[in-house]
mmCIF file of C-alpha atoms in Angstrom:
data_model
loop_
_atom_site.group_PDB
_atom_site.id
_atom_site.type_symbol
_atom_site.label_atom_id
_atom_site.label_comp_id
_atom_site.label_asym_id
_atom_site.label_seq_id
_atom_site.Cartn_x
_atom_site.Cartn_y
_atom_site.Cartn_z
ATOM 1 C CA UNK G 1 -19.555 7.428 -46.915
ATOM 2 C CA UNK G 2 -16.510 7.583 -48.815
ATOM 3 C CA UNK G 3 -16.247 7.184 -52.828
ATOM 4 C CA UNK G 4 -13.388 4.511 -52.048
ATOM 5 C CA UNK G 5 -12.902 2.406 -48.689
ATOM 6 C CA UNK G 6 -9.856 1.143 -48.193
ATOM 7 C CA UNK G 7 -8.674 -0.928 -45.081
ATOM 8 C CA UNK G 8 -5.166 0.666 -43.865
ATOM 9 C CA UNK G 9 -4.002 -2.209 -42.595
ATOM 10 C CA UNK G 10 -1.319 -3.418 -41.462
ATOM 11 C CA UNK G 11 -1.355 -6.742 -42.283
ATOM 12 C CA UNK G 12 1.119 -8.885 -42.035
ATOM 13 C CA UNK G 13 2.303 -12.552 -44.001
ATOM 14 C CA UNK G 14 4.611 -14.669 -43.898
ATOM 15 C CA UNK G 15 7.228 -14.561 -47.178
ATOM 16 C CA UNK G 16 5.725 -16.895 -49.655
ATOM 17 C CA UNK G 17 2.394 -16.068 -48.724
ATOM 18 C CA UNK G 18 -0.453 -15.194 -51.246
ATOM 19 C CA UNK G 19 -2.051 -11.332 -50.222
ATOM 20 C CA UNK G 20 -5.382 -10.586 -51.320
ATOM 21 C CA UNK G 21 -5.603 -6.490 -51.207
ATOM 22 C CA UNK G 22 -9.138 -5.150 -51.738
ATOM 23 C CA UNK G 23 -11.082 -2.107 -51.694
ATOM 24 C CA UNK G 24 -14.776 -0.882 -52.420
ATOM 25 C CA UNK G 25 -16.362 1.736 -54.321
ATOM 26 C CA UNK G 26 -19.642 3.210 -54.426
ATOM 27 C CA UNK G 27 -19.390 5.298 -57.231
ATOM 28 C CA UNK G 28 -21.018 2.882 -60.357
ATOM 29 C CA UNK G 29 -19.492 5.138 -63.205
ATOM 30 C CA UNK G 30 -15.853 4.589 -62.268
ATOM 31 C CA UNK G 31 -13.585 3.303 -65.624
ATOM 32 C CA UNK G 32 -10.710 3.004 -64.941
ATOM 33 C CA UNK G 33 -9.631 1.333 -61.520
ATOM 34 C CA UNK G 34 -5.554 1.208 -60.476
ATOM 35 C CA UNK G 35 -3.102 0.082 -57.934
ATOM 36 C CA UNK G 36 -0.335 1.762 -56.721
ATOM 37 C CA UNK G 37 2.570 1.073 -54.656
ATOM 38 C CA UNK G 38 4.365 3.686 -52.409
ATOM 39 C CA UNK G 39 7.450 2.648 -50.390
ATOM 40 C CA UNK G 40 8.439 4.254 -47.238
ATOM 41 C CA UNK G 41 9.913 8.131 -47.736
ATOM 42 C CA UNK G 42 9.000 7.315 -51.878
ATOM 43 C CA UNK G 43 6.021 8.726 -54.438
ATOM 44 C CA UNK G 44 3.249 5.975 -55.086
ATOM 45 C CA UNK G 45 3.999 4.108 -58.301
ATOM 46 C CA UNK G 46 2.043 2.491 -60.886
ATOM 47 C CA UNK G 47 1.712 -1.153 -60.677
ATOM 48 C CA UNK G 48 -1.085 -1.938 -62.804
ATOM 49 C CA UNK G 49 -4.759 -0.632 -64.174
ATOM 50 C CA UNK G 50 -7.647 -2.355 -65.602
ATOM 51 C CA UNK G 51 -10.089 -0.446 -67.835
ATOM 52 C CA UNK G 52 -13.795 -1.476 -66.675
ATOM 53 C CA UNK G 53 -14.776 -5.433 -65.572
ATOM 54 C CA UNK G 54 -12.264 -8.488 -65.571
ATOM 55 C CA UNK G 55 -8.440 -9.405 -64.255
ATOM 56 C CA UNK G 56 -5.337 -8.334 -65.229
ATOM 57 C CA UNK G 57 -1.763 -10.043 -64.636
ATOM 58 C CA UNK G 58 1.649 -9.017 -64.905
ATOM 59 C CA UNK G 59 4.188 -11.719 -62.704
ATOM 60 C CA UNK G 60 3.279 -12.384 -59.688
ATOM 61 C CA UNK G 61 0.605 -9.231 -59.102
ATOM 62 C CA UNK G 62 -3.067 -10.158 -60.763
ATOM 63 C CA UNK G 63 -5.851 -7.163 -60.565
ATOM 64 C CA UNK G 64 -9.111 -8.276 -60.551
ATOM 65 C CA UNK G 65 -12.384 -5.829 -61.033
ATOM 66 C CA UNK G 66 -16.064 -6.836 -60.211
ATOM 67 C CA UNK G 67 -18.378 -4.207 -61.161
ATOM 68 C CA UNK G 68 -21.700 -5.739 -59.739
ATOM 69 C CA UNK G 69 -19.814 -5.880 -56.520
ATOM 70 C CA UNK G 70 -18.634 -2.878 -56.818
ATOM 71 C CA UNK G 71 -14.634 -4.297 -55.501
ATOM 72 C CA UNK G 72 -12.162 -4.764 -56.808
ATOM 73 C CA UNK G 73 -8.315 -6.885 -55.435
ATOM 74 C CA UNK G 74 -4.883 -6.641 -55.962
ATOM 75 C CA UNK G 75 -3.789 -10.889 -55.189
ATOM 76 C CA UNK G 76 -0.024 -11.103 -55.067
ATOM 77 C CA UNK G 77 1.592 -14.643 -55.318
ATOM 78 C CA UNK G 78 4.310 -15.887 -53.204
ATOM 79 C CA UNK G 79 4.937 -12.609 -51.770
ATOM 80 C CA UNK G 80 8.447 -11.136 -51.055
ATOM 81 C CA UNK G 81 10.248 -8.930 -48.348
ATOM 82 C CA UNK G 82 10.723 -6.189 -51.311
ATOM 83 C CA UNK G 83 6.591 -6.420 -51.261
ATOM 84 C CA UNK G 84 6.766 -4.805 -48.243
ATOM 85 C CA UNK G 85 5.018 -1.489 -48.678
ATOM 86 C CA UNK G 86 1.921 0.639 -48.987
ATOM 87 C CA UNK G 87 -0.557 -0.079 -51.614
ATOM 88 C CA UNK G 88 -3.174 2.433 -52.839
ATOM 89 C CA UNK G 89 -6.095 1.426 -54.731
ATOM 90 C CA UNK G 90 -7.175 4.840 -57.501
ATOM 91 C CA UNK G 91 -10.160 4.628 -59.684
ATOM 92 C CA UNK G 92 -11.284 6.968 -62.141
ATOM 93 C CA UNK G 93 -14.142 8.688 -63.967
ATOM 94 C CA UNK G 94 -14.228 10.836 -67.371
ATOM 95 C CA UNK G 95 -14.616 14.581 -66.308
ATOM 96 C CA UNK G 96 -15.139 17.197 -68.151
ATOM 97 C CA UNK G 97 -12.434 15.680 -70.602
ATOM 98 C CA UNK G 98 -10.218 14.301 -68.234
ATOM 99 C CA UNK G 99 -9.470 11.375 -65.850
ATOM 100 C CA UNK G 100 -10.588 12.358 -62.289
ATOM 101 C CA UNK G 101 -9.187 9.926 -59.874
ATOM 102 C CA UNK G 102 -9.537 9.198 -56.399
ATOM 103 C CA UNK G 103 -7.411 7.264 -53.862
ATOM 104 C CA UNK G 104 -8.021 5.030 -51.274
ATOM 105 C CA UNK G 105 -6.564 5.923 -48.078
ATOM 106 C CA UNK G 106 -3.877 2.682 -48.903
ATOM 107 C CA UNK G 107 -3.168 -0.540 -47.149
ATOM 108 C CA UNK G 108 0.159 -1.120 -45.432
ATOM 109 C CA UNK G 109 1.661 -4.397 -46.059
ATOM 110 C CA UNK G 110 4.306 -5.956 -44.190
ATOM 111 C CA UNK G 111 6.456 -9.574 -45.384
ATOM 112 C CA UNK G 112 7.896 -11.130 -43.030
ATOM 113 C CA UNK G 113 11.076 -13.095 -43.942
ATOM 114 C CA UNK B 1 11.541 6.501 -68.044
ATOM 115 C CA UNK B 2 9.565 9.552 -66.464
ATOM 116 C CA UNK B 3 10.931 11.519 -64.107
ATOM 117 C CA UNK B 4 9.304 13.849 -61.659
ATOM 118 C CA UNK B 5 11.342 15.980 -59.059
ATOM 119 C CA UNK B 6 10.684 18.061 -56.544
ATOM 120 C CA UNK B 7 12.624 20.891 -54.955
ATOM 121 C CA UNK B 8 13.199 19.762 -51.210
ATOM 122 C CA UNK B 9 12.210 16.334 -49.200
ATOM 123 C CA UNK B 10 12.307 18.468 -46.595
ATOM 124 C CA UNK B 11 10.820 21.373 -45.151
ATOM 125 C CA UNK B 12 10.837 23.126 -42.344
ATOM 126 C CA UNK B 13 8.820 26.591 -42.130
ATOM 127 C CA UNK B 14 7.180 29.135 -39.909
ATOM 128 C CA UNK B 15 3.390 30.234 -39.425
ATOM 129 C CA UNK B 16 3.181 33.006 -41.875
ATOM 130 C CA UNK B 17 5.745 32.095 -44.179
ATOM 131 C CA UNK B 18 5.474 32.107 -48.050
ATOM 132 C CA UNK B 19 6.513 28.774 -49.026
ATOM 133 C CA UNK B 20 7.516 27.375 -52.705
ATOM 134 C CA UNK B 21 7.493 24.420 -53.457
ATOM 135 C CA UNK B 22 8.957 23.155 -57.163
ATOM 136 C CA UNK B 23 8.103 20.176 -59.331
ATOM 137 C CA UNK B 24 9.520 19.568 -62.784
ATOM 138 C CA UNK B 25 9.276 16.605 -65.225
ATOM 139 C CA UNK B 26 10.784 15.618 -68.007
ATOM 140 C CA UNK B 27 8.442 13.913 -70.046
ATOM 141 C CA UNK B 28 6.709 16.818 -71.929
ATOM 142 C CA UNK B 29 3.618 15.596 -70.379
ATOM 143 C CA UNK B 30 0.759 18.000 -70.486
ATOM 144 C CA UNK B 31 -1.282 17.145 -66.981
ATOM 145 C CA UNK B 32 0.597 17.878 -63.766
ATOM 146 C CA UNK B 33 -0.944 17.486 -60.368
ATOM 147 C CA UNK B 34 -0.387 18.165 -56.428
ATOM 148 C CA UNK B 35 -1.116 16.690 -53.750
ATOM 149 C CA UNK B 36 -1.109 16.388 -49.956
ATOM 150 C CA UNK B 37 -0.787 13.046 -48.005
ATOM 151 C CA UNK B 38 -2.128 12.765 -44.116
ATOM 152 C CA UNK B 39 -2.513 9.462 -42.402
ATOM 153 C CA UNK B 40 -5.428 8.149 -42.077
ATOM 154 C CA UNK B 41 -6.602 10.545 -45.036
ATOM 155 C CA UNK B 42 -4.831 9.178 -48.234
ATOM 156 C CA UNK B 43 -4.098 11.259 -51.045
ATOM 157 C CA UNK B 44 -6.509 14.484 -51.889
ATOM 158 C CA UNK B 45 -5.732 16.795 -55.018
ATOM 159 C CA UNK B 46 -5.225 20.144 -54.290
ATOM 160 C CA UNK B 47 -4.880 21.788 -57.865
ATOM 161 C CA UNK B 48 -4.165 20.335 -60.884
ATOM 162 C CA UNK B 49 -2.624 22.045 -64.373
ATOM 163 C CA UNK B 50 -3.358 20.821 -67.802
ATOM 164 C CA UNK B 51 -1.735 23.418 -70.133
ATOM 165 C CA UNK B 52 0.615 26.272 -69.401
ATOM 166 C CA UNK B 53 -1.059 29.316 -67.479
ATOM 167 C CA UNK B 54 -4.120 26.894 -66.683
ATOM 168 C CA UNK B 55 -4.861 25.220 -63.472
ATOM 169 C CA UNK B 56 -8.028 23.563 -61.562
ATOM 170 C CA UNK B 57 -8.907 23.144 -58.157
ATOM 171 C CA UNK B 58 -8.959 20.001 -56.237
ATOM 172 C CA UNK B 59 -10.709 19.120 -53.884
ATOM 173 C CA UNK B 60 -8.685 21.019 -50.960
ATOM 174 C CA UNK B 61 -7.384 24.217 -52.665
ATOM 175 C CA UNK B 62 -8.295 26.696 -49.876
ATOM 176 C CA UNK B 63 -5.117 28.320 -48.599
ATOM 177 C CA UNK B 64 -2.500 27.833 -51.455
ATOM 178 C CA UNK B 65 -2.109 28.730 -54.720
ATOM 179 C CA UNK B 66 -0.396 27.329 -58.340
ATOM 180 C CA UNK B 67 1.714 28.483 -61.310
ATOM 181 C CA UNK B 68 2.986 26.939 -64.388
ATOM 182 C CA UNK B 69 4.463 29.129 -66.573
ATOM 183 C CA UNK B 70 6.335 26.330 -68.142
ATOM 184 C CA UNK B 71 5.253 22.717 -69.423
ATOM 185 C CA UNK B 72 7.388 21.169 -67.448
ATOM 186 C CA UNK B 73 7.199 22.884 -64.164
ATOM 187 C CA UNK B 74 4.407 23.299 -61.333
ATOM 188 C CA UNK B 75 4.820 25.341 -58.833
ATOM 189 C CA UNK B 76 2.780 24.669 -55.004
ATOM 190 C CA UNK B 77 2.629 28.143 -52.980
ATOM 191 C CA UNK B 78 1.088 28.267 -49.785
ATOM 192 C CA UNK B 79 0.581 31.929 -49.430
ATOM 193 C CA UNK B 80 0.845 31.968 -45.333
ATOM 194 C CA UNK B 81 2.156 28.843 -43.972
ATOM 195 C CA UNK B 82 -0.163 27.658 -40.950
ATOM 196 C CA UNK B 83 0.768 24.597 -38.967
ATOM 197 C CA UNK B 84 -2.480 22.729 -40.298
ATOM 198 C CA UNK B 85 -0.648 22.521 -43.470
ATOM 199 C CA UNK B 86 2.102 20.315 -41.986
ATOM 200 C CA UNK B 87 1.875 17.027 -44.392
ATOM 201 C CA UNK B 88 3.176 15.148 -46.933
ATOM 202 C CA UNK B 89 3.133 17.529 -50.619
ATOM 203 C CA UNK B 90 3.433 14.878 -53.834
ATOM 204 C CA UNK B 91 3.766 16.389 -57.552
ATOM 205 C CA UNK B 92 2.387 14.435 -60.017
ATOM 206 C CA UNK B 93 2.003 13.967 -63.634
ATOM 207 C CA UNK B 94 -0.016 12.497 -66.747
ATOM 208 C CA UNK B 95 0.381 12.284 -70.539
ATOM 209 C CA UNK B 96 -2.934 14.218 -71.320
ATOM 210 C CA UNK B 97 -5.815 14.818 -69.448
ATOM 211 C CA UNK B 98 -7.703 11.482 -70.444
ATOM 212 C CA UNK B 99 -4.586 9.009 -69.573
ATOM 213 C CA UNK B 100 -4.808 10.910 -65.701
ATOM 214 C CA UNK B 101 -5.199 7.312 -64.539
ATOM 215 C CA UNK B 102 -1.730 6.672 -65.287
ATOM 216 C CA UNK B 103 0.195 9.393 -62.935
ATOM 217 C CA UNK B 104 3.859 9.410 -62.383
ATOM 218 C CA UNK B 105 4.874 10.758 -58.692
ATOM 219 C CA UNK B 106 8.189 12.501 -57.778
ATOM 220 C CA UNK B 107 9.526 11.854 -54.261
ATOM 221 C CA UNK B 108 7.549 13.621 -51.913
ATOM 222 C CA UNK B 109 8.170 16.886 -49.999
ATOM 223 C CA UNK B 110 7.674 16.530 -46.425
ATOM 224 C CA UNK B 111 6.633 20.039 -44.710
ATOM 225 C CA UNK B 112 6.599 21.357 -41.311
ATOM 226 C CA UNK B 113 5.163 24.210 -40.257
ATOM 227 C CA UNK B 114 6.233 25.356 -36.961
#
């Protein structure tokens, strides 16, 4: 079993549409827990992280993080054409003094116009 | 805003080939990283640098090797190019080795082996 599951996708929504992007874990001392964005030919990029248990929201993108689940989702609200793109969900553990991280595998996202 | 860049987007190489790849940032940040993308695989570390003259393994390190002689530069080598290391090669980097949550990625280099 993986550390991080991650369903690749695609899936695909109508512009204006709310996503709901989610992975699972099965590592219970993960901190730190991230999503990232990586457009086509581009490096992932930071979109938000959330240290330990509760949401997060910056514009339209809201992170949410349950711990007793194990899961945590990436909502995004009246979703756009420019949303189109791969998102990767990273969590993290304290290591020997630094951040370890591992990815999910990402889930491709498509908005249709 | 950080900037990470790497040497090529594109590759192309031949079995046995020593092959260099280059990533510098700009940032002065002290954790650099690379890594190797594969559908269906995601993202797994390969080594990972948090000081001049020091670097770690990841979790697939078998087959190349890493330098960084300067802060601001990490250097990939795979030692004798096979075509199994065909992929996707992303640089990385962090503002110390506890903020390696937040990582700022360069462009990519994409790599054949032929």
């Amino acid at each position: 079993q993986k550390e991080v599951e991650q369903d690749p996708g695609p899936l695909s929504v109508p512009e204006g549409a709310i996503v709901s992007l989610n992975c699972t874990y099965s590592n219970s001392a993960f901190q730190y827990f991230m999503w990232y964005r990586q457009y086509s030919r581009k490096g992932p990029e930071l979109l938000m992280y959330t240290y330990s248990s509760g949401n997060k929201e910056d514009g339209r993108f809201t992170a949410q993080v349950d711990k007793s689940s194990k899961y945590i989702s990436l909502f995004i609200r009246d979703s756009q054409p420019s949303d189109s793109a791969t998102y990767l969900c990273a969590m993290s553990v304290n290591s020997g003094g630094y951040q370890k991280v591992t990815f999910g595998i990402g889930t491709k996202l498509q908005v249709i116009p | 805003d950080v900037k990470v860049t790497q040497s090529s987007r594109y590759l192309v190489k031949r079995t046995g080939e020593k092959v260099f790849l280059e990533c510098v940032q700009d940032m002065d940040h002290e954790n650099m990283f690379w890594y190797r993308q594969d559908p269906g695989l995601g993202l797994r570390l390969i080594y990972f640098s948090y000081d001049v003259k020091m670097k770690e393994k990841g979790d697939i390190p078998e087959g190349y090797s890493v330098s960084r002689e300067k802060k601001e530069r990490f250097s990939l080598i795979l030692e004798s190019a096979s075509t199994n290391q065909t992929s996707m090669y992303l640089c990385a980097s962090s503002l110390r080795p506890l903020s390696s949550y937040e990582q700022y990625f360069g462009p990519g280099t994409r790599l054949t082996v032929t």
